[in-house]
Amino acid sequence: MLTKLSQLRDLIDKDHKPKKLILAASEDAHSLNAVISAAEQNIIRAILVGDKEKTSGMAEILNLDISKYEFVEANNSVEAVTTSVKMMHDGRADVLMKGKVGTSDMLSCVLNKDYGMRSGNLLSHFAYFEVETYHKLIAVTDVAMNIAPNLKEKIAILNNAVKVLNNLGIEMPKVAVLGAVEKVNTEMEATLDAALLSKMNQRDQILNCIVDGPLAFDNAISVESAKHKQIKSDVAGDTDLLLMPDIEVGNVLYKSLVFFARAKVASMIVGASAPIVLTSRSDSEQAKFDSILLAAVAADNHKKS
Ligand code: COD
């Protein structure tokens, strides 16, 4: 059972060759520090794309030697992202990482039909949390890409996340599909979708996991709360993955866990032609480093599948 994000390190392939990671718009202090630290620990090989003058100035202040890493010049963040995504499209690296550029700008470029990183699947965001008050790591999806997913999109988001968890060694992750309440309410669409997803799982239309829902947040993560409400569930209180109804709920939960609960987090975009590290500007350097670790493990598995 995974209880700490640092355990991701043990999951790196024994014959792991450091994966090539492109940092798009490299003039971002936290990202640069995390990338160089991961490169120095042989987790990745770094390629920096961005404004050379600003990046070098930042490296000097941070006391980092970036002279040994490949550098591709770009005049602005849009050019940096476009160049980076095109390099990924051409198979020049295994992982893409967002530097000093807006999330939507980065994602729109990734979705470009001609030179993007589409794979035919829905792309979605996967976040993995270490929360002191929970007995194991817990995944949350989708808090950053799909704004208001319909049922079909929720199936794809769920399958993307289950694939990540299966690859991390969790054979049958327990999935709680969240609503505001644990009973189906015909006026609350999230509860209807949750019930359908549970039934599809029972009928083997969604595989390699145990799905239950609707569950409210408290009974998804607390055995006492589930008992109190007399909920019979194989998932309640022992959830590995929380499926969010939409981006607003997901994003508020993400930030509440980080800012109120001081949780640690690693996150990435999955479902594309390669994993994409897409932490937000407010994420810590540790979160960026752990996300690189998560993406490196995912890239090892990507190569095998
Ligand atoms: N997976 C695969 N294809 C997709 C996806 C997806 N998740 N989303 C859109 N597409 C395809 C569509 O089918 C279409 O062919 C094309 O991409 C364009 O679709 P649009 O018009 O919806 O694309 P955009 O560029 O307007 O929007 C895509 C974004 C991902 C940018 C948008 O959904 C978005 O802004 N998401 C929220 C990002 C955000 O602000 N996160 C902040 C949280 S920190």
XYZ file of C-alpha atoms and ligand atoms in Angstrom:
349
model
C 0.000 0.000 0.000
C 1.325 3.446 -0.899
C 1.236 5.846 2.046
C 3.895 8.396 1.037
C 4.623 10.111 -2.262
C 8.321 9.426 -1.679
C 7.520 5.706 -2.250
C 7.038 6.555 -5.946
C 10.798 6.507 -6.157
C 10.835 2.766 -5.376
C 8.495 2.210 -8.344
C 10.926 3.582 -10.874
C 11.931 0.699 -13.116
C 15.019 -1.237 -12.037
C 16.400 -0.773 -15.560
C 15.088 2.808 -15.700
C 16.932 4.931 -18.205
C 16.363 8.552 -17.162
C 13.407 9.811 -19.182
C 13.837 12.959 -21.268
C 11.729 15.800 -19.885
C 11.065 19.075 -21.703
C 10.414 22.090 -19.459
C 8.290 24.486 -21.533
C 8.903 28.171 -20.662
C 11.828 27.376 -18.389
C 12.002 30.843 -16.747
C 10.128 29.664 -13.642
C 12.138 29.350 -10.424
C 10.249 26.495 -8.691
C 9.996 24.430 -11.896
C 13.652 25.006 -12.797
C 14.810 23.996 -9.327
C 12.649 20.834 -9.335
C 13.735 19.833 -12.851
C 17.462 20.310 -12.183
C 17.151 18.472 -8.876
C 15.423 15.509 -10.632
C 18.073 15.555 -13.380
C 20.903 15.544 -10.825
C 19.274 12.531 -9.146
C 19.145 10.705 -12.505
C 15.340 10.547 -12.554
C 15.156 12.514 -15.820
C 17.291 14.144 -18.501
C 16.321 17.780 -18.804
C 15.719 19.796 -21.960
C 14.965 23.475 -21.297
C 12.884 25.530 -23.720
C 12.415 29.239 -23.049
C 13.998 32.654 -22.652
C 17.713 31.953 -22.257
C 18.631 35.255 -20.619
C 15.871 35.057 -18.003
C 16.454 31.344 -17.353
C 20.231 31.812 -16.945
C 19.697 34.784 -14.630
C 17.303 32.732 -12.529
C 19.708 29.766 -12.476
C 22.483 32.044 -11.218
C 20.332 33.343 -8.368
C 19.339 29.754 -7.507
C 22.949 28.600 -7.778
C 22.109 26.024 -10.447
C 24.464 24.978 -13.246
C 22.292 24.663 -16.350
C 25.196 24.720 -18.836
C 25.180 20.921 -19.227
C 21.532 20.755 -20.313
C 20.173 21.107 -23.846
C 18.612 24.567 -24.255
C 16.203 25.578 -27.012
C 15.615 29.340 -27.267
C 12.125 30.799 -27.491
C 11.171 34.499 -27.504
C 8.005 34.219 -25.435
C 5.903 31.673 -23.552
C 3.597 30.894 -26.508
C 6.601 30.144 -28.714
C 8.148 28.065 -25.912
C 5.026 25.924 -25.507
C 4.506 25.505 -29.256
C 8.143 24.469 -29.754
C 7.981 22.071 -26.785
C 4.735 20.426 -27.895
C 6.096 20.027 -31.451
C 9.229 18.392 -30.017
C 7.009 15.990 -28.026
C 4.967 15.294 -31.189
C 8.216 14.376 -32.977
C 9.118 11.935 -30.183
C 12.080 13.967 -28.896
C 11.183 13.413 -25.206
C 9.122 11.244 -22.832
C 7.573 13.835 -20.491
C 6.406 17.431 -20.981
C 6.312 19.902 -18.102
C 4.627 23.299 -17.819
C 6.873 26.182 -16.756
C 5.923 29.869 -16.704
C 2.852 29.701 -18.919
C -0.926 29.684 -18.387
C -2.667 26.313 -18.007
C -5.268 26.914 -20.756
C -2.588 28.139 -23.215
C -0.572 25.007 -22.562
C -3.555 22.643 -22.834
C -4.900 24.234 -26.036
C -1.480 23.733 -27.629
C -1.330 20.112 -26.404
C -4.743 19.544 -28.078
C -3.630 21.017 -31.427
C -4.833 18.682 -34.175
C -1.713 19.019 -36.365
C 1.236 19.022 -33.976
C -0.291 18.316 -30.532
C -0.144 15.321 -28.209
C -3.543 13.750 -28.824
C -3.752 9.965 -28.663
C -7.413 9.379 -29.496
C -8.308 9.248 -25.775
C -9.780 11.938 -23.582
C -7.005 13.772 -21.728
C -7.581 14.316 -18.018
C -5.869 15.502 -14.875
C -4.753 13.061 -12.161
C -3.715 14.301 -8.704
C -2.243 12.054 -6.001
C -2.370 13.282 -2.385
C -0.530 12.413 0.788
C -2.811 13.637 3.588
C -1.694 13.141 7.184
C -5.211 12.282 8.351
C -5.826 9.534 5.753
C -4.337 6.033 5.931
C -3.027 5.843 2.329
C -2.379 7.980 -0.731
C -5.607 9.149 -2.339
C -6.126 10.168 -5.968
C -8.483 12.901 -7.140
C -9.681 13.440 -10.723
C -10.362 15.711 -12.671
C -9.520 19.003 -10.978
C -7.809 20.899 -13.800
C -8.723 19.945 -17.365
C -12.277 18.805 -18.113
C -14.613 21.564 -16.981
C -18.037 19.885 -16.744
C -17.671 16.288 -17.921
C -20.737 14.371 -19.123
C -21.229 10.688 -18.335
C -19.180 9.521 -21.329
C -16.331 11.831 -20.351
C -16.526 10.718 -16.705
C -16.076 7.104 -17.870
C -12.924 8.138 -19.767
C -11.611 10.191 -16.818
C -12.243 7.266 -14.458
C -10.536 4.766 -16.801
C -7.508 7.073 -17.223
C -7.052 7.327 -13.452
C -7.631 3.611 -12.829
C -4.933 2.819 -15.407
C -2.458 5.009 -13.506
C -3.346 3.332 -10.185
C -3.166 -0.181 -11.697
C 0.301 0.691 -13.030
C 1.302 1.859 -9.550
C 0.469 -1.652 -8.289
C -3.038 -1.013 -6.932
C -4.825 -3.880 -8.653
C -8.430 -3.031 -7.757
C -8.586 0.606 -6.684
C -11.698 1.626 -4.770
C -13.396 4.490 -6.565
C -15.873 6.835 -4.862
C -17.996 8.863 -7.250
C -18.807 12.021 -5.315
C -22.063 13.852 -4.926
C -23.425 16.171 -2.267
C -25.409 13.240 -0.840
C -25.141 9.465 -0.863
C -28.665 8.829 -2.143
C -29.764 9.270 -5.741
C -31.619 12.553 -6.113
C -33.237 12.989 -9.529
C -32.586 16.753 -9.340
C -28.836 16.253 -8.780
C -27.155 15.125 -11.982
C -23.935 14.128 -10.223
C -25.822 11.509 -8.202
C -27.463 10.072 -11.344
C -24.091 9.771 -13.119
C -22.591 8.208 -9.984
C -25.307 5.542 -9.814
C -24.861 4.731 -13.511
C -21.074 4.435 -13.144
C -21.530 2.042 -10.195
C -23.945 -0.117 -12.187
C -21.623 -0.129 -15.215
C -18.842 -1.336 -12.920
C -21.077 -4.129 -11.520
C -21.864 -5.190 -15.107
C -18.159 -5.255 -16.110
C -18.471 -2.221 -18.373
C -15.849 -0.466 -16.241
C -13.028 -2.815 -15.269
C -10.068 -3.181 -12.910
C -11.611 -1.231 -10.038
C -14.521 -1.207 -7.568
C -16.837 1.760 -8.093
C -19.440 3.037 -5.655
C -21.559 6.170 -5.729
C -23.029 8.471 -5.098
C -21.010 8.957 -1.937
C -20.701 12.229 -0.077
C -17.118 13.302 0.714
C -17.374 12.382 4.424
C -18.526 8.804 3.883
C -16.095 8.316 0.975
C -13.124 8.868 3.276
C -14.367 8.062 6.797
C -15.460 4.616 8.033
C -17.139 6.203 11.081
C -19.160 8.515 8.914
C -20.225 5.640 6.628
C -21.209 3.539 9.678
C -23.084 6.440 11.200
C -25.144 6.768 8.031
C -25.500 2.948 7.792
C -24.005 2.856 4.309
C -23.091 -0.646 3.114
C -20.216 -0.171 0.684
C -16.913 -1.834 -0.250
C -15.508 1.612 -0.985
C -16.729 3.950 1.778
C -13.942 4.858 4.204
C -11.243 3.145 2.131
C -11.299 5.105 -1.132
C -8.261 5.103 -3.452
C -9.767 7.472 -6.008
C -12.300 10.301 -5.746
C -14.107 11.061 -9.011
C -15.227 14.696 -9.012
C -18.517 15.939 -10.466
C -16.820 18.938 -12.110
C -13.701 21.123 -12.146
C -15.008 23.616 -9.563
C -15.582 21.004 -6.845
C -12.317 19.305 -7.764
C -10.227 22.447 -7.747
C -11.616 23.653 -4.418
C -10.916 20.230 -2.865
C -7.355 20.245 -4.286
C -6.615 23.663 -2.844
C -8.339 22.920 0.480
C -6.191 19.811 0.902
C -2.998 21.715 0.095
C -3.690 24.952 1.995
C -5.867 23.837 4.944
C -4.697 20.235 5.430
C -1.082 20.883 4.316
C -1.301 17.823 2.069
C 1.502 16.910 -0.317
C 0.509 16.419 -3.940
C 1.856 15.085 -7.225
C -0.123 15.567 -10.405
C -0.076 15.157 -14.172
C -2.213 15.080 -17.308
C -2.843 11.556 -18.574
C -4.391 10.137 -21.740
C -2.064 12.069 -24.079
C 0.768 10.597 -26.149
C 3.023 11.129 -23.069
C 2.565 12.232 -19.440
C 2.424 15.991 -18.872
C 3.456 17.631 -15.583
C 1.037 20.486 -15.106
C 1.294 21.839 -11.610
C -0.190 25.217 -10.814
C 1.910 28.304 -10.160
C 1.033 28.194 -6.469
C 2.300 24.610 -6.056
C 5.482 24.170 -4.032
C 8.817 23.052 -5.404
C 8.302 19.724 -3.585
C 4.967 19.267 -5.419
C 6.727 19.901 -8.718
C 9.488 17.408 -7.861
C 6.988 14.724 -6.776
C 4.990 15.334 -9.961
C 8.127 14.762 -12.040
C 8.633 11.486 -10.129
C 5.016 10.434 -10.809
C 5.362 11.296 -14.507
C 8.674 9.402 -14.743
C 6.987 6.257 -13.352
C 4.082 6.786 -15.774
C 6.530 7.236 -18.670
C 8.212 3.921 -17.768
C 4.791 2.249 -18.023
C 3.920 4.198 -21.197
C 6.950 2.715 -22.918
C 5.855 -0.820 -21.951
C 2.208 -0.507 -23.104
N -9.255 15.438 -24.276
C -9.177 15.279 -25.621
N -9.612 16.198 -26.490
C -10.155 17.321 -25.994
C -10.272 17.569 -24.610
C -9.790 16.558 -23.744
N -9.844 16.682 -22.427
N -10.840 18.787 -24.432
C -11.085 19.281 -25.660
N -10.678 18.398 -26.592
C -10.749 18.545 -28.052
C -12.178 18.796 -28.514
O -12.821 17.593 -28.817
C -11.941 19.626 -29.779
O -11.629 18.786 -30.866
C -10.676 20.415 -29.455
O -10.007 19.701 -28.420
C -10.973 21.817 -29.000
O -11.935 21.731 -27.940
P -12.306 23.014 -27.118
O -12.826 24.055 -28.036
O -13.134 22.618 -25.930
O -10.835 23.394 -26.640
P -10.307 24.639 -25.912
O -8.889 24.832 -26.334
O -11.242 25.804 -26.011
O -10.375 24.143 -24.367
C -9.651 23.066 -23.931
C -9.171 23.401 -22.522
C -8.510 22.167 -21.934
C -8.159 24.535 -22.604
C -10.410 23.836 -21.673
O -11.229 22.743 -21.487
C -10.023 24.477 -20.372
O -9.784 25.679 -20.309
N -9.970 23.674 -19.265
C -9.684 24.177 -17.960
C -8.227 24.515 -17.822
C -7.970 25.376 -16.609
O -8.171 26.581 -16.625
N -7.501 24.770 -15.539
C -7.167 25.521 -14.400
C -7.185 24.735 -13.192
S -5.741 25.098 -12.236
